[in-house]
Coordinates of C-alpha atoms in Angstrom, one line a residue:
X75 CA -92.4 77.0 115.9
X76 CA -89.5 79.3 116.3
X77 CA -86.6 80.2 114.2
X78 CA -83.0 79.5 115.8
X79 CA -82.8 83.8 115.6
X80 CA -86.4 84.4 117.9
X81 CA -85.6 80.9 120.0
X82 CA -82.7 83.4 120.9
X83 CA -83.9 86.3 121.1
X84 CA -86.4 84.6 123.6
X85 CA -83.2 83.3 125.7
X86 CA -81.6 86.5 125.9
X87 CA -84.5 88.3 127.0
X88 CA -85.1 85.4 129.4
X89 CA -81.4 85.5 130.9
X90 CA -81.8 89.6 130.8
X91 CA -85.0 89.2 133.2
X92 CA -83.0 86.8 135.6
X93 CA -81.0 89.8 136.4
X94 CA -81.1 91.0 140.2
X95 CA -82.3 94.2 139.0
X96 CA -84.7 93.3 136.6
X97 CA -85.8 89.8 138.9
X98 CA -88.6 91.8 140.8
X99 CA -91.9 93.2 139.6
X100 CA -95.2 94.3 141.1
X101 CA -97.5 91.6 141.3
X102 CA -101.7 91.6 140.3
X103 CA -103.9 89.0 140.7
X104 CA -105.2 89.2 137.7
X105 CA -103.2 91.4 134.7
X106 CA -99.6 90.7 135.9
X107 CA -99.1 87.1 137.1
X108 CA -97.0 84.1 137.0
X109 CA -99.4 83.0 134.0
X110 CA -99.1 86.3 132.2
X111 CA -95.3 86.5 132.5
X112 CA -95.7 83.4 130.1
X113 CA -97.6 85.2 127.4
X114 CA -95.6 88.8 128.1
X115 CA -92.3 87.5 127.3
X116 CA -93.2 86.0 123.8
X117 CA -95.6 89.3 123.5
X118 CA -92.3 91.7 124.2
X119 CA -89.8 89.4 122.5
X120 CA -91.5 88.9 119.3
X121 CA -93.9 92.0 119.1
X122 CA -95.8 92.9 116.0
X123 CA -94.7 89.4 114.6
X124 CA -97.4 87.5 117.0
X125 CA -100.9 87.5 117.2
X126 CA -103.2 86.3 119.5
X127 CA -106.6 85.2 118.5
X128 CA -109.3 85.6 121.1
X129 CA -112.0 84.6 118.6
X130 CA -112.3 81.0 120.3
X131 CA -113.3 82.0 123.7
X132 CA -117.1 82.7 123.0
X133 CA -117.7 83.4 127.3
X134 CA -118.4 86.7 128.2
X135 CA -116.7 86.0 131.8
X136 CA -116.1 88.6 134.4
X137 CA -112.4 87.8 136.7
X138 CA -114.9 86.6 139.4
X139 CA -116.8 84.0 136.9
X140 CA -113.7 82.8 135.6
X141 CA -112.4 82.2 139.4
X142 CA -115.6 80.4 140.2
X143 CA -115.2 77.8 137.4
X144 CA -111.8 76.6 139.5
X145 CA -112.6 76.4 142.5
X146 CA -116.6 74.4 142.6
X147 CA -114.9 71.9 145.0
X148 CA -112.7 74.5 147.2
X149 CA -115.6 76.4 149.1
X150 CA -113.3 77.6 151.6
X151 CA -110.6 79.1 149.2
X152 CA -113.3 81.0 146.8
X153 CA -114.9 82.7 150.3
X154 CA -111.1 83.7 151.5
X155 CA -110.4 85.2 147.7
X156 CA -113.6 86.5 147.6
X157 CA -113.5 88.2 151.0
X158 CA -110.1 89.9 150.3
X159 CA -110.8 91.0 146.5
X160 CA -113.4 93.7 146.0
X161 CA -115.0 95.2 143.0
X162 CA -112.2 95.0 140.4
X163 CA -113.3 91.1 140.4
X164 CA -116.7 91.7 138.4
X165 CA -115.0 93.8 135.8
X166 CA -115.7 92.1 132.4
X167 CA -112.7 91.2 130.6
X168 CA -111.0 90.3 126.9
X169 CA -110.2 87.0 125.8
X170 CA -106.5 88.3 126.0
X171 CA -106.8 89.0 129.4
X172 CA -108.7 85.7 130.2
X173 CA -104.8 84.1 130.4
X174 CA -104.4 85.2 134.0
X175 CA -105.9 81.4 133.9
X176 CA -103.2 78.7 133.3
X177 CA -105.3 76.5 130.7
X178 CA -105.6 80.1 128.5
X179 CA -102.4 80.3 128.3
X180 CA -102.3 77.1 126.9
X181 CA -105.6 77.9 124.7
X182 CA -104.5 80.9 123.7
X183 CA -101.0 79.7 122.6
X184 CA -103.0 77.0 120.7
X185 CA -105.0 79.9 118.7
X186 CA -101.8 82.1 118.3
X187 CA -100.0 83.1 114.9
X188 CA -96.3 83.8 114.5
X189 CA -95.9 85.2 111.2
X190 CA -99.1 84.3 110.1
X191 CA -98.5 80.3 111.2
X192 CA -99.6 78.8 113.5
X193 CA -96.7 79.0 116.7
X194 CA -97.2 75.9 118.4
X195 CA -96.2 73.3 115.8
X196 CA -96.3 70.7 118.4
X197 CA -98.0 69.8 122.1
X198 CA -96.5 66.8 124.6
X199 CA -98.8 66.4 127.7
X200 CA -96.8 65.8 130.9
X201 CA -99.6 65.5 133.2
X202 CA -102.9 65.5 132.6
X203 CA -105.1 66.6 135.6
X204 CA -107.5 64.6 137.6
X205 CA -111.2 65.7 137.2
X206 CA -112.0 66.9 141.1
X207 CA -115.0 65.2 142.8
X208 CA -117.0 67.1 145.8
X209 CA -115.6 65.5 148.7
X210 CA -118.4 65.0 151.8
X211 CA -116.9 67.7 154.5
X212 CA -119.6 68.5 157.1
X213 CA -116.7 71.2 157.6
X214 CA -118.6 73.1 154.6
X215 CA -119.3 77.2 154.4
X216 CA -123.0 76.7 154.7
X217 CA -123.0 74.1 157.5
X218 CA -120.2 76.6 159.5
X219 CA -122.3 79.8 159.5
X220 CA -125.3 77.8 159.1
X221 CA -124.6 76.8 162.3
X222 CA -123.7 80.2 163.6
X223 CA -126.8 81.8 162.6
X224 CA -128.4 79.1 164.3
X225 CA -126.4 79.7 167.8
X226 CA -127.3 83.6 167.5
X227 CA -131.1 82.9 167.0
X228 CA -131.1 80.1 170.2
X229 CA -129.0 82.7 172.1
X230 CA -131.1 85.4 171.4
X231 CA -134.2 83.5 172.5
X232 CA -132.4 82.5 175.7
X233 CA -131.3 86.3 176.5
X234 CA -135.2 88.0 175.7
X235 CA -136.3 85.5 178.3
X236 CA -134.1 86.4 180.8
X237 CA -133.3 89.7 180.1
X238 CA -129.7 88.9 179.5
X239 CA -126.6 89.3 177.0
X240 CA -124.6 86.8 176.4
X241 CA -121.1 88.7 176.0
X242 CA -118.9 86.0 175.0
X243 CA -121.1 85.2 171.8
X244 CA -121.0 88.9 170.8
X245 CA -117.7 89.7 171.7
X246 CA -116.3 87.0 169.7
X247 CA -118.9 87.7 166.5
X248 CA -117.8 91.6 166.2
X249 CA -114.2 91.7 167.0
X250 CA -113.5 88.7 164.4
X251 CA -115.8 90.6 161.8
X252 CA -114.6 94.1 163.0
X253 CA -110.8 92.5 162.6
X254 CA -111.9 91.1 159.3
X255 CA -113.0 94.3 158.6
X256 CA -109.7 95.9 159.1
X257 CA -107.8 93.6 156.8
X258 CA -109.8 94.1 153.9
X259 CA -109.3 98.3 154.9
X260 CA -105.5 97.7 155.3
X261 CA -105.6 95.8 151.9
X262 CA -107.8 98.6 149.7
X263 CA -106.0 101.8 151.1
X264 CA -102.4 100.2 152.3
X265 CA -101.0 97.7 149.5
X266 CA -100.8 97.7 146.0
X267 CA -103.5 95.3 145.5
X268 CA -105.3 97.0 143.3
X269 CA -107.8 93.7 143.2
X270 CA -108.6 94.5 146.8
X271 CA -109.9 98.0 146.2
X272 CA -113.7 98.7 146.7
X273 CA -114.8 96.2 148.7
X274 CA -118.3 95.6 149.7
X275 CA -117.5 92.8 152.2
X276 CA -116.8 95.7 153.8
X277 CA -120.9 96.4 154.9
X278 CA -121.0 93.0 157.0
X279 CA -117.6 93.3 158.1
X280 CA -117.6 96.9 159.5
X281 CA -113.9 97.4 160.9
X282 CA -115.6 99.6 163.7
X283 CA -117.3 96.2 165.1
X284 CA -113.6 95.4 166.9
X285 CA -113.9 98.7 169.0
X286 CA -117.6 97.9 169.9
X287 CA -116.3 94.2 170.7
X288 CA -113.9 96.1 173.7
X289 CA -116.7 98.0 174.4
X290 CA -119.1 95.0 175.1
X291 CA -116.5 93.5 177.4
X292 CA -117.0 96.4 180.0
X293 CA -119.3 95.3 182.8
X294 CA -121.6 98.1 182.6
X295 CA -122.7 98.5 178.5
X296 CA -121.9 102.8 177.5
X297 CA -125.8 103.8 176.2
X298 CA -124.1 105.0 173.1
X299 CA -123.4 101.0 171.9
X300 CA -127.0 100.6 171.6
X301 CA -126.6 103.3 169.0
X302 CA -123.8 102.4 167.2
X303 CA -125.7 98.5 167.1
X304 CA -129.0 100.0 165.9
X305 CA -126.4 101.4 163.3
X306 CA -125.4 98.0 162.2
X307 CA -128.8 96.5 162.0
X308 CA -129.6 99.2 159.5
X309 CA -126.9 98.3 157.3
X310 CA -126.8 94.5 157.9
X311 CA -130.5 94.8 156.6
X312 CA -129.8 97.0 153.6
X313 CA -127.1 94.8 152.6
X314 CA -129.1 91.8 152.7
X315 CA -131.7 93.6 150.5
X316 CA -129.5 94.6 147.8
X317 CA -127.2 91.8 147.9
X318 CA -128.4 90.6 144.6
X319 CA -128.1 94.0 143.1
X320 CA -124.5 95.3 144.7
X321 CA -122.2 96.1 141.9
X322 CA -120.1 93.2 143.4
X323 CA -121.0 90.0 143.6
X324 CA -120.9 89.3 147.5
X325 CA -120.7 85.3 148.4
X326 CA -123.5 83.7 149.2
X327 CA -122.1 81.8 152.7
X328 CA -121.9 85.1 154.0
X329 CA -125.6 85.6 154.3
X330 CA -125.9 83.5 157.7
X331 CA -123.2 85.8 159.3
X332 CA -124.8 88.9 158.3
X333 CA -128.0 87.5 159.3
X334 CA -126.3 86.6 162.7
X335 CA -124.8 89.8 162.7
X336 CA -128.6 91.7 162.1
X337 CA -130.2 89.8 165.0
X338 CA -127.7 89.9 167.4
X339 CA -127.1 94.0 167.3
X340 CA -131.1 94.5 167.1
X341 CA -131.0 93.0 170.6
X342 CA -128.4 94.9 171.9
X343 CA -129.7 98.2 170.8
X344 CA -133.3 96.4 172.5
X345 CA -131.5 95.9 175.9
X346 CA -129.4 99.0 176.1
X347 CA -132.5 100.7 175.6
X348 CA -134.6 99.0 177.7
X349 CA -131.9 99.4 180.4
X350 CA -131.6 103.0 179.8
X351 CA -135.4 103.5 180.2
X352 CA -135.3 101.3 183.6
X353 CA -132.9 103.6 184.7
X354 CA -134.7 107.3 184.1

């Protein structure tokens, strides 16, 4: 419910931002989006003369609550976000800052005042959305590394009782954690992510793992990997112990992995050692 003087003042500031060099700005997951552009604009445009009411949202949501209410039916894309985003995603927020969401915009323009009156003076729905339904993937988180953690016990098994490794299991395990590892590293300390900053994925996803994946490939195993694995049992364990009390909320699908992770390094420290006694 605009005046003909603010519906312009909205168009001018709206044809000033469409300007090459004013078209670019520094993106954020969370406080600077293509969903808070919405609100900004009418924020900067109209000032002091609009307020918005947070008094209707009665959730005391954290970033990473408010993402898991979206996406109960996309497994796969909640584990990838919540791979790549760290500790910033836990951080309680204000029902202001709750429109990073698309339907609080539309909530929060709902419960806004212009001049003391209500601003929108009118709604027309052009689509109304479909309610998801869980679809029956076998494909599925759970089932994936489920079936991992599964491979790594049997394989394990198999190598005690033949005094074996078997490389190609462990090679591929650490370098794809070790290069997941990396990623999330190049994302905290190399972009301006800020989201990605602080991330605790990073205990099960050591970046180090990649160099002791090259390592594993050599025919005879250096003495020193059993170390660096007896290394990565101890923090595999401690991250499964306090992976209810981290001060981020890690997902649960990647307990398998870091299970898988655990038992597969406490037998490569067991056979480097046992070689290494064999050979004194």
């Amino acid at each position: 419910d605009l005046t003909s003087d603010q519906k312009q003042k909205i168009a001018d500031y709206l044809e000033w931002n469409a300007l090459p060099e004013n078209q670019t700005y520094r993106y954020d997951y969370f406080y600077n989006n293509c969903a808070t552009k919405v609100r900004d604009v009418f924020a900067e445009v109209l000032k002091g003369d609009i307020q918005f009411d947070g008094s209707y949202v009665k959730t005391d949501y954290s970033i990473r609550d408010l993402t898991h209410s979206y996406l109960t039916y996309q497994p796969w894309g909640e584990l990838g976000i919540e791979i790549c985003l760290g500790l910033p995603m836990d951080k309680k927020i204000t029902p202001y800052q709750y429109m990073f969401i698309p339907d609080y915009i539309e909530s929060g323009f709902d419960h806004a005042l212009l001049n003391g009156k209500p601003i929108v003076q009118e709604k027309v729905i052009t689509y109304a959305s479909i309610p998801e339904t869980p679809s029956k993937n076998l494909f599925h988180p759970w089932n994936v590394f489920g079936g991992i953690l599964v491979i790594a016990i049997g394989l394990t098994f198999f190598d005690w009782k033949r005094k074996k490794l078997s490389k190609w299991f462990d090679v591929i395990l650490f370098a794809v954690t070790g290069a997941i590892g990396f990623l999330l590293l190049f994302l905290w300390l190399f972009t301006d992510h800020q989201a990605a900053a602080n991330n605790f994925n990073l205990l099960w996803a050591l970046p180090t793992n990649l160099v002791a994946a090259i390592f594993l490939l050599r025919k005879k195993i250096p003495l020193w990997l059993g170390k660096y694995f007896m290394g990565t049992t101890i923090i595999g364990n401690l991250a499964l112990l306090s992976w209810l009390f981290l001060p981020q909320q890690l997902n649960i699908f990647l307990i398998p992995i870091t299970i898988a992770i655990v038992v597969r390094s406490i037998w490569i420290y067991l056979f480097t050692f046992e070689a290494m006694v064999t050979s004194e």
